[in-house]
């Protein structure tokens, strides 16, 4: 993973983890131990889903740049759908507090999206890769002018 990609991943994951930690403390106070567990699970799910999505999107941008925008839209739609499926699957669980899980899932997803948008805006990423051959002197073709 190039350094820009790792930097963007960290700049999105760290604030998300911080929001998740705050949510775990609040959920622990409000809903007890199961609330804290639900918040931690939701935070891990968001970081995992969104991190994998960012990795896939960066690989797509490098290998198929003409599909980048369509892949980005499809990827975000798929991620939101997977998060809804995950919430529906664990709606009636007794492993953790489902409401704390759902609220934390939404809060950390919004934190990830905001932090990722901020990281992309602050990154100095070239839109066009400079061609190294243009900077070199042109070779002689054997024709004289």
GROMACS .gro file of N, CA and C in nm:
model
  435
    1UNK      N    1   0.085  -0.117   0.000
    1UNK     CA    2   0.000   0.000   0.000
    1UNK      C    3   0.090   0.124   0.000
    2UNK      N    4   0.073   0.215  -0.097
    2UNK     CA    5   0.153   0.337  -0.100
    2UNK      C    6   0.130   0.423   0.024
    3UNK      N    7   0.225   0.512   0.050
    3UNK     CA    8   0.220   0.591   0.175
    3UNK      C    9   0.096   0.679   0.183
    4UNK      N   10   0.049   0.736   0.070
    4UNK     CA   11  -0.074   0.816   0.074
    4UNK      C   12  -0.192   0.734   0.120
    5UNK      N   13  -0.200   0.609   0.072
    5UNK     CA   14  -0.312   0.522   0.108
    5UNK      C   15  -0.309   0.488   0.257
    6UNK      N   16  -0.191   0.459   0.308
    6UNK     CA   17  -0.177   0.426   0.451
    6UNK      C   18  -0.211   0.549   0.535
    7UNK      N   19  -0.167   0.666   0.490
    7UNK     CA   20  -0.194   0.790   0.564
    7UNK      C   21  -0.345   0.815   0.569
    8UNK      N   22  -0.414   0.798   0.455
    8UNK     CA   23  -0.559   0.819   0.452
    8UNK      C   24  -0.629   0.716   0.540
    9UNK      N   25  -0.582   0.591   0.536
    9UNK     CA   26  -0.641   0.486   0.620
    9UNK      C   27  -0.627   0.521   0.768
   10UNK      N   28  -0.509   0.564   0.808
   10UNK     CA   29  -0.488   0.601   0.949
   10UNK      C   30  -0.568   0.725   0.988
   11UNK      N   31  -0.575   0.823   0.897
   11UNK     CA   32  -0.649   0.945   0.928
   11UNK      C   33  -0.799   0.920   0.935
   12UNK      N   34  -0.846   0.810   0.880
   12UNK     CA   35  -0.987   0.774   0.892
   12UNK      C   36  -1.010   0.680   1.010
   13UNK      N   37  -0.918   0.587   1.032
   13UNK     CA   38  -0.937   0.485   1.136
   13UNK      C   39  -0.920   0.541   1.278
   14UNK      N   40  -0.827   0.632   1.297
   14UNK     CA   41  -0.800   0.683   1.432
   14UNK      C   42  -0.920   0.762   1.487
   15UNK      N   43  -0.976   0.858   1.413
   15UNK     CA   44  -1.095   0.926   1.467
   15UNK      C   45  -1.214   0.832   1.486
   16UNK      N   46  -1.226   0.733   1.398
   16UNK     CA   47  -1.334   0.636   1.413
   16UNK      C   48  -1.317   0.556   1.541
   17UNK      N   49  -1.195   0.514   1.568
   17UNK     CA   50  -1.167   0.441   1.692
   17UNK      C   51  -1.193   0.529   1.814
   18UNK      N   52  -1.161   0.657   1.804
   18UNK     CA   53  -1.186   0.749   1.916
   18UNK      C   54  -1.336   0.765   1.941
   19UNK      N   55  -1.413   0.780   1.834
   19UNK     CA   56  -1.559   0.788   1.848
   19UNK      C   57  -1.613   0.658   1.907
   20UNK      N   58  -1.557   0.544   1.862
   20UNK     CA   59  -1.599   0.415   1.915
   20UNK      C   60  -1.566   0.399   2.062
   21UNK      N   61  -1.450   0.450   2.104
   21UNK     CA   62  -1.413   0.443   2.246
   21UNK      C   63  -1.507   0.527   2.332
   22UNK      N   64  -1.540   0.646   2.282
   22UNK     CA   65  -1.634   0.731   2.355
   22UNK      C   66  -1.771   0.663   2.362
   23UNK      N   67  -1.813   0.604   2.250
   23UNK     CA   68  -1.943   0.534   2.247
   23UNK      C   69  -1.942   0.414   2.342
   24UNK      N   70  -1.828   0.344   2.352
   24UNK     CA   71  -1.819   0.230   2.443
   24UNK      C   72  -1.833   0.274   2.588
   25UNK      N   73  -1.771   0.386   2.623
   25UNK     CA   74  -1.782   0.436   2.760
   25UNK      C   75  -1.926   0.479   2.789
   26UNK      N   76  -1.985   0.556   2.697
   26UNK     CA   77  -2.123   0.601   2.717
   26UNK      C   78  -2.218   0.482   2.722
   27UNK      N   79  -2.201   0.386   2.631
   27UNK     CA   80  -2.287   0.267   2.630
   27UNK      C   81  -2.268   0.184   2.756
   28UNK      N   82  -2.146   0.178   2.804
   28UNK     CA   83  -2.119   0.105   2.928
   28UNK      C   84  -2.189   0.168   3.047
   29UNK      N   85  -2.190   0.301   3.051
   29UNK     CA   86  -2.258   0.371   3.160
   29UNK      C   87  -2.410   0.356   3.149
   30UNK      N   88  -2.462   0.370   3.026
   30UNK     CA   89  -2.606   0.368   3.006
   30UNK      C   90  -2.663   0.225   3.008
   31UNK      N   91  -2.597   0.133   2.937
   31UNK     CA   92  -2.654  -0.002   2.921
   31UNK      C   93  -2.572  -0.112   2.988
   32UNK      N   94  -2.468  -0.077   3.059
   32UNK     CA   95  -2.388  -0.177   3.128
   32UNK      C   96  -2.284  -0.242   3.037
   33UNK      N   97  -2.236  -0.356   3.080
   33UNK     CA   98  -2.130  -0.427   3.009
   33UNK      C   99  -2.168  -0.469   2.868
   34UNK      N  100  -2.294  -0.512   2.852
   34UNK     CA  101  -2.339  -0.553   2.717
   34UNK      C  102  -2.344  -0.434   2.622
   35UNK      N  103  -2.372  -0.316   2.674
   35UNK     CA  104  -2.370  -0.196   2.591
   35UNK      C  105  -2.230  -0.163   2.543
   36UNK      N  106  -2.133  -0.176   2.634
   36UNK     CA  107  -1.994  -0.150   2.597
   36UNK      C  108  -1.946  -0.253   2.494
   37UNK      N  109  -1.984  -0.379   2.512
   37UNK     CA  110  -1.945  -0.483   2.416
   37UNK      C  111  -2.007  -0.453   2.279
   38UNK      N  112  -2.133  -0.412   2.277
   38UNK     CA  113  -2.199  -0.378   2.151
   38UNK      C  114  -2.130  -0.264   2.080
   39UNK      N  115  -2.088  -0.163   2.156
   39UNK     CA  116  -2.018  -0.049   2.096
   39UNK      C  117  -1.883  -0.089   2.041
   40UNK      N  118  -1.811  -0.173   2.113
   40UNK     CA  119  -1.680  -0.219   2.065
   40UNK      C  120  -1.695  -0.304   1.939
   41UNK      N  121  -1.793  -0.394   1.937
   41UNK     CA  122  -1.817  -0.477   1.818
   41UNK      C  123  -1.854  -0.389   1.699
   42UNK      N  124  -1.939  -0.292   1.719
   42UNK     CA  125  -1.979  -0.202   1.610
   42UNK      C  126  -1.860  -0.124   1.557
   43UNK      N  127  -1.775  -0.077   1.645
   43UNK     CA  128  -1.656  -0.003   1.602
   43UNK      C  129  -1.564  -0.091   1.520
   44UNK      N  130  -1.542  -0.213   1.565
   44UNK     CA  131  -1.456  -0.305   1.490
   44UNK      C  132  -1.514  -0.339   1.353
   45UNK      N  133  -1.646  -0.358   1.347
   45UNK     CA  134  -1.713  -0.388   1.220
   45UNK      C  135  -1.695  -0.273   1.122
   46UNK      N  136  -1.716  -0.150   1.169
   46UNK     CA  137  -1.703  -0.034   1.080
   46UNK      C  138  -1.560  -0.018   1.032
   47UNK      N  139  -1.464  -0.028   1.121
   47UNK     CA  140  -1.324  -0.013   1.081
   47UNK      C  141  -1.285  -0.123   0.982
   48UNK      N  142  -1.331  -0.245   1.005
   48UNK     CA  143  -1.300  -0.355   0.914
   48UNK      C  144  -1.366  -0.335   0.777
   49UNK      N  145  -1.496  -0.310   0.774
   49UNK     CA  146  -1.568  -0.292   0.648
   49UNK      C  147  -1.513  -0.173   0.569
   50UNK      N  148  -1.500  -0.060   0.636
   50UNK     CA  149  -1.457   0.060   0.566
   50UNK      C  150  -1.310   0.053   0.526
   51UNK      N  151  -1.228  -0.010   0.609
   51UNK     CA  152  -1.087  -0.026   0.575
   51UNK      C  153  -1.068  -0.114   0.453
   52UNK      N  154  -1.139  -0.225   0.449
   52UNK     CA  155  -1.132  -0.313   0.332
   52UNK      C  156  -1.185  -0.240   0.208
   53UNK      N  157  -1.291  -0.164   0.225
   53UNK     CA  158  -1.346  -0.088   0.113
   53UNK      C  159  -1.247   0.015   0.059
   54UNK      N  160  -1.179   0.085   0.149
   54UNK     CA  161  -1.079   0.183   0.107
   54UNK      C  162  -0.965   0.115   0.032
   55UNK      N  163  -0.923   0.001   0.081
   55UNK     CA  164  -0.815  -0.074   0.015
   55UNK      C  165  -0.858  -0.116  -0.126
   56UNK      N  166  -0.978  -0.170  -0.138
   56UNK     CA  167  -1.029  -0.213  -0.270
   56UNK      C  168  -1.041  -0.093  -0.363
   57UNK      N  169  -1.089   0.018  -0.312
   57UNK     CA  170  -1.105   0.137  -0.395
   57UNK      C  171  -0.970   0.190  -0.443
   58UNK      N  172  -0.870   0.190  -0.357
   58UNK     CA  173  -0.738   0.237  -0.397
   58UNK      C  174  -0.675   0.146  -0.503
   59UNK      N  175  -0.694   0.016  -0.487
   59UNK     CA  176  -0.643  -0.078  -0.588
   59UNK      C  177  -0.714  -0.059  -0.721
   60UNK      N  178  -0.844  -0.036  -0.717
   60UNK     CA  179  -0.920  -0.011  -0.840
   60UNK      C  180  -0.873   0.117  -0.907
   61UNK      N  181  -0.847   0.219  -0.829
   61UNK     CA  182  -0.802   0.347  -0.885
   61UNK      C  183  -0.670   0.331  -0.960
   62UNK      N  184  -0.585   0.244  -0.911
   62UNK     CA  185  -0.454   0.225  -0.974
   62UNK      C  186  -0.463   0.136  -1.099
   63UNK      N  187  -0.544   0.033  -1.092
   63UNK     CA  188  -0.549  -0.062  -1.203
   63UNK      C  189  -0.654  -0.027  -1.308
   64UNK      N  190  -0.768   0.028  -1.267
   64UNK     CA  191  -0.876   0.062  -1.360
   64UNK      C  192  -0.926   0.204  -1.331
   65UNK      N  193  -0.846   0.305  -1.363
   65UNK     CA  194  -0.886   0.442  -1.325
   65UNK      C  195  -1.016   0.488  -1.389
   66UNK      N  196  -1.051   0.435  -1.503
   66UNK     CA  197  -1.175   0.477  -1.569
   66UNK      C  198  -1.299   0.426  -1.496
   67UNK      N  199  -1.284   0.329  -1.407
   67UNK     CA  200  -1.397   0.277  -1.329
   67UNK      C  201  -1.401   0.329  -1.186
   68UNK      N  202  -1.312   0.423  -1.154
   68UNK     CA  203  -1.296   0.466  -1.016
   68UNK      C  204  -1.424   0.524  -0.957
   69UNK      N  205  -1.488   0.617  -1.026
   69UNK     CA  206  -1.607   0.681  -0.970
   69UNK      C  207  -1.721   0.580  -0.955
   70UNK      N  208  -1.743   0.498  -1.056
   70UNK     CA  209  -1.849   0.397  -1.048
   70UNK      C  210  -1.820   0.297  -0.936
   71UNK      N  211  -1.694   0.256  -0.923
   71UNK     CA  212  -1.657   0.162  -0.816
   71UNK      C  213  -1.677   0.227  -0.679
   72UNK      N  214  -1.645   0.354  -0.667
   72UNK     CA  215  -1.663   0.422  -0.539
   72UNK      C  216  -1.809   0.426  -0.498
   73UNK      N  217  -1.896   0.460  -0.590
   73UNK     CA  218  -2.039   0.463  -0.560
   73UNK      C  219  -2.092   0.325  -0.527
   74UNK      N  220  -2.052   0.225  -0.606
   74UNK     CA  221  -2.097   0.089  -0.581
   74UNK      C  222  -2.044   0.036  -0.447
   75UNK      N  223  -1.919   0.070  -0.418
   75UNK     CA  224  -1.857   0.024  -0.294
   75UNK      C  225  -1.927   0.082  -0.172
   76UNK      N  226  -1.958   0.212  -0.173
   76UNK     CA  227  -2.027   0.272  -0.059
   76UNK      C  228  -2.167   0.216  -0.043
   77UNK      N  229  -2.235   0.194  -0.154
   77UNK     CA  230  -2.368   0.132  -0.147
   77UNK      C  231  -2.359  -0.009  -0.088
   78UNK      N  232  -2.259  -0.086  -0.131
   78UNK     CA  233  -2.241  -0.222  -0.080
   78UNK      C  234  -2.205  -0.220   0.069
   79UNK      N  235  -2.121  -0.125   0.110
   79UNK     CA  236  -2.084  -0.117   0.251
   79UNK      C  237  -2.205  -0.084   0.338
   80UNK      N  238  -2.285   0.012   0.297
   80UNK     CA  239  -2.404   0.047   0.375
   80UNK      C  240  -2.500  -0.071   0.379
   81UNK      N  241  -2.516  -0.140   0.267
   81UNK     CA  242  -2.603  -0.258   0.264
   81UNK      C  243  -2.551  -0.366   0.358
   82UNK      N  244  -2.419  -0.391   0.357
   82UNK     CA  245  -2.361  -0.490   0.448
   82UNK      C  246  -2.380  -0.450   0.594
   83UNK      N  247  -2.368  -0.322   0.624
   83UNK     CA  248  -2.389  -0.276   0.761
   83UNK      C  249  -2.534  -0.297   0.804
   84UNK      N  250  -2.629  -0.271   0.714
   84UNK     CA  251  -2.770  -0.296   0.745
   84UNK      C  252  -2.795  -0.445   0.766
   85UNK      N  253  -2.735  -0.529   0.682
   85UNK     CA  254  -2.750  -0.674   0.697
   85UNK      C  255  -2.692  -0.719   0.831
   86UNK      N  256  -2.577  -0.665   0.867
   86UNK     CA  257  -2.514  -0.700   0.994
   86UNK      C  258  -2.604  -0.658   1.111
   87UNK      N  259  -2.663  -0.537   1.100
   87UNK     CA  260  -2.753  -0.491   1.206
   87UNK      C  261  -2.876  -0.581   1.214
   88UNK      N  262  -2.932  -0.621   1.100
   88UNK     CA  263  -3.050  -0.707   1.100
   88UNK      C  264  -3.018  -0.845   1.156
   89UNK      N  265  -2.900  -0.895   1.125
   89UNK     CA  266  -2.862  -1.029   1.172
   89UNK      C  267  -2.847  -1.033   1.325
   90UNK      N  268  -2.801  -0.923   1.383
   90UNK     CA  269  -2.778  -0.921   1.527
   90UNK      C  270  -2.882  -0.837   1.601
   91UNK      N  271  -2.999  -0.820   1.539
   91UNK     CA  272  -3.105  -0.737   1.598
   91UNK      C  273  -3.153  -0.792   1.732
   92UNK      N  274  -3.170  -0.922   1.742
   92UNK     CA  275  -3.224  -0.984   1.864
   92UNK      C  276  -3.120  -1.063   1.942
   93UNK      N  277  -2.995  -1.025   1.932
   93UNK     CA  278  -2.889  -1.099   2.000
   93UNK      C  279  -2.889  -1.071   2.151
   94UNK      N  280  -2.836  -1.168   2.223
   94UNK     CA  281  -2.817  -1.148   2.367
   94UNK      C  282  -2.669  -1.133   2.401
   95UNK      N  283  -2.585  -1.134   2.297
   95UNK     CA  284  -2.440  -1.118   2.319
   95UNK      C  285  -2.404  -0.977   2.361
   96UNK      N  286  -2.479  -0.880   2.309
   96UNK     CA  287  -2.455  -0.740   2.342
   96UNK      C  288  -2.585  -0.662   2.327
   97UNK      N  289  -2.582  -0.539   2.371
   97UNK     CA  290  -2.701  -0.452   2.367
   97UNK      C  291  -2.722  -0.404   2.223
   98UNK      N  292  -2.830  -0.446   2.155
   98UNK     CA  293  -2.848  -0.413   2.013
   98UNK      C  294  -2.863  -0.264   1.985
   99UNK      N  295  -2.926  -0.190   2.075
   99UNK     CA  296  -2.944  -0.047   2.051
   99UNK      C  297  -2.811   0.027   2.060
  100UNK      N  298  -2.728  -0.008   2.157
  100UNK     CA  299  -2.595   0.052   2.168
  100UNK      C  300  -2.511   0.016   2.045
  101UNK      N  301  -2.525  -0.106   1.999
  101UNK     CA  302  -2.456  -0.152   1.879
  101UNK      C  303  -2.498  -0.068   1.758
  102UNK      N  304  -2.628  -0.051   1.738
  102UNK     CA  305  -2.680   0.021   1.621
  102UNK      C  306  -2.640   0.168   1.624
  103UNK      N  307  -2.654   0.232   1.738
  103UNK     CA  308  -2.619   0.374   1.748
  103UNK      C  309  -2.470   0.394   1.725
  104UNK      N  310  -2.388   0.307   1.781
  104UNK     CA  311  -2.244   0.317   1.762
  104UNK      C  312  -2.207   0.289   1.617
  105UNK      N  313  -2.276   0.195   1.554
  105UNK     CA  314  -2.251   0.164   1.413
  105UNK      C  315  -2.275   0.287   1.327
  106UNK      N  316  -2.384   0.357   1.350
  106UNK     CA  317  -2.414   0.478   1.272
  106UNK      C  318  -2.313   0.588   1.303
  107UNK      N  319  -2.283   0.609   1.430
  107UNK     CA  320  -2.192   0.717   1.469
  107UNK      C  321  -2.051   0.694   1.415
  108UNK      N  322  -2.002   0.571   1.424
  108UNK     CA  323  -1.866   0.543   1.375
  108UNK      C  324  -1.861   0.544   1.222
  109UNK      N  325  -1.969   0.505   1.156
  109UNK     CA  326  -1.973   0.513   1.009
  109UNK      C  327  -1.965   0.658   0.965
  110UNK      N  328  -2.042   0.745   1.029
  110UNK     CA  329  -2.037   0.887   0.996
  110UNK      C  330  -1.900   0.946   1.027
  111UNK      N  331  -1.840   0.903   1.138
  111UNK     CA  332  -1.706   0.951   1.172
  111UNK      C  333  -1.604   0.907   1.066
  112UNK      N  334  -1.613   0.782   1.020
  112UNK     CA  335  -1.522   0.732   0.918
  112UNK      C  336  -1.537   0.813   0.789
  113UNK      N  337  -1.661   0.832   0.745
  113UNK     CA  338  -1.685   0.903   0.619
  113UNK      C  339  -1.634   1.047   0.629
  114UNK      N  340  -1.661   1.113   0.739
  114UNK     CA  341  -1.612   1.250   0.757
  114UNK      C  342  -1.460   1.257   0.763
  115UNK      N  343  -1.398   1.166   0.836
  115UNK     CA  344  -1.252   1.167   0.847
  115UNK      C  345  -1.186   1.130   0.715
  116UNK      N  346  -1.246   1.037   0.641
  116UNK     CA  347  -1.190   0.999   0.511
  116UNK      C  348  -1.202   1.116   0.412
  117UNK      N  349  -1.314   1.185   0.413
  117UNK     CA  350  -1.332   1.300   0.324
  117UNK      C  351  -1.230   1.409   0.358
  118UNK      N  352  -1.210   1.433   0.487
  118UNK     CA  353  -1.111   1.533   0.529
  118UNK      C  354  -0.971   1.491   0.488
  119UNK      N  355  -0.938   1.364   0.504
  119UNK     CA  356  -0.804   1.315   0.467
  119UNK      C  357  -0.780   1.328   0.317
  120UNK      N  358  -0.881   1.298   0.236
  120UNK     CA  359  -0.867   1.313   0.091
  120UNK      C  360  -0.851   1.459   0.051
  121UNK      N  361  -0.923   1.548   0.120
  121UNK     CA  362  -0.913   1.690   0.086
  121UNK      C  363  -0.775   1.745   0.122
  122UNK      N  364  -0.716   1.698   0.230
  122UNK     CA  365  -0.586   1.749   0.273
  122UNK      C  366  -0.469   1.681   0.202
  123UNK      N  367  -0.492   1.564   0.143
  123UNK     CA  368  -0.385   1.492   0.075
  123UNK      C  369  -0.347   1.563  -0.054
  124UNK      N  370  -0.220   1.560  -0.082
  124UNK     CA  371  -0.172   1.619  -0.207
  124UNK      C  372  -0.150   1.505  -0.307
  125UNK      N  373  -0.261   1.461  -0.365
  125UNK     CA  374  -0.257   1.350  -0.459
  125UNK      C  375  -0.266   1.406  -0.600
  126UNK      N  376  -0.174   1.364  -0.685
  126UNK     CA  377  -0.175   1.410  -0.823
  126UNK      C  378  -0.292   1.349  -0.898
  127UNK      N  379  -0.360   1.429  -0.975
  127UNK     CA  380  -0.469   1.378  -1.057
  127UNK      C  381  -0.417   1.306  -1.180
  128UNK      N  382  -0.304   1.356  -1.231
  128UNK     CA  383  -0.241   1.297  -1.348
  128UNK      C  384  -0.099   1.262  -1.311
  129UNK      N  385  -0.059   1.139  -1.338
  129UNK     CA  386   0.078   1.098  -1.311
  129UNK      C  387   0.169   1.166  -1.412
  130UNK      N  388   0.272   1.237  -1.368
  130UNK     CA  389   0.361   1.302  -1.464
  130UNK      C  390   0.437   1.197  -1.544
  131UNK      N  391   0.453   1.223  -1.672
  131UNK     CA  392   0.523   1.130  -1.760
  131UNK      C  393   0.672   1.161  -1.752
  132UNK      N  394   0.751   1.064  -1.710
  132UNK     CA  395   0.894   1.087  -1.690
  132UNK      C  396   0.966   1.107  -1.822
  133UNK      N  397   0.912   1.056  -1.931
  133UNK     CA  398   0.981   1.068  -2.060
  133UNK      C  399   0.973   1.211  -2.115
  134UNK      N  400   0.875   1.290  -2.073
  134UNK     CA  401   0.862   1.427  -2.122
  134UNK      C  402   0.972   1.517  -2.067
  135UNK      N  403   1.023   1.486  -1.951
  135UNK     CA  404   1.127   1.567  -1.891
  135UNK      C  405   1.264   1.542  -1.951
  136UNK      N  406   1.279   1.433  -2.023
  136UNK     CA  407   1.407   1.400  -2.083
  136UNK      C  408   1.420   1.469  -2.218
  137UNK      N  409   1.545   1.479  -2.263
  137UNK     CA  410   1.568   1.537  -2.395
  137UNK      C  411   1.522   1.440  -2.501
  138UNK      N  412   1.461   1.491  -2.609
  138UNK     CA  413   1.416   1.399  -2.715
  138UNK      C  414   1.535   1.339  -2.787
  139UNK      N  415   1.515   1.214  -2.824
  139UNK     CA  416   1.622   1.144  -2.896
  139UNK      C  417   1.629   1.196  -3.038
  140UNK      N  418   1.749   1.188  -3.094
  140UNK     CA  419   1.765   1.229  -3.233
  140UNK      C  420   1.709   1.120  -3.323
  141UNK      N  421   1.635   1.161  -3.424
  141UNK     CA  422   1.572   1.065  -3.515
  141UNK      C  423   1.654   1.046  -3.642
  142UNK      N  424   1.763   1.111  -3.654
  142UNK     CA  425   1.844   1.097  -3.774
  142UNK      C  426   1.811   1.203  -3.879
  143UNK      N  427   1.706   1.277  -3.859
  143UNK     CA  428   1.672   1.385  -3.951
  143UNK      C  429   1.736   1.513  -3.902
  144UNK      N  430   1.792   1.585  -3.991
  144UNK     CA  431   1.850   1.713  -3.950
  144UNK      C  432   1.766   1.825  -4.007
  145UNK      N  433   1.752   1.929  -3.930
  145UNK     CA  434   1.671   2.039  -3.975
  145UNK      C  435   1.755   2.153  -4.024
   0.00000   0.00000   0.00000
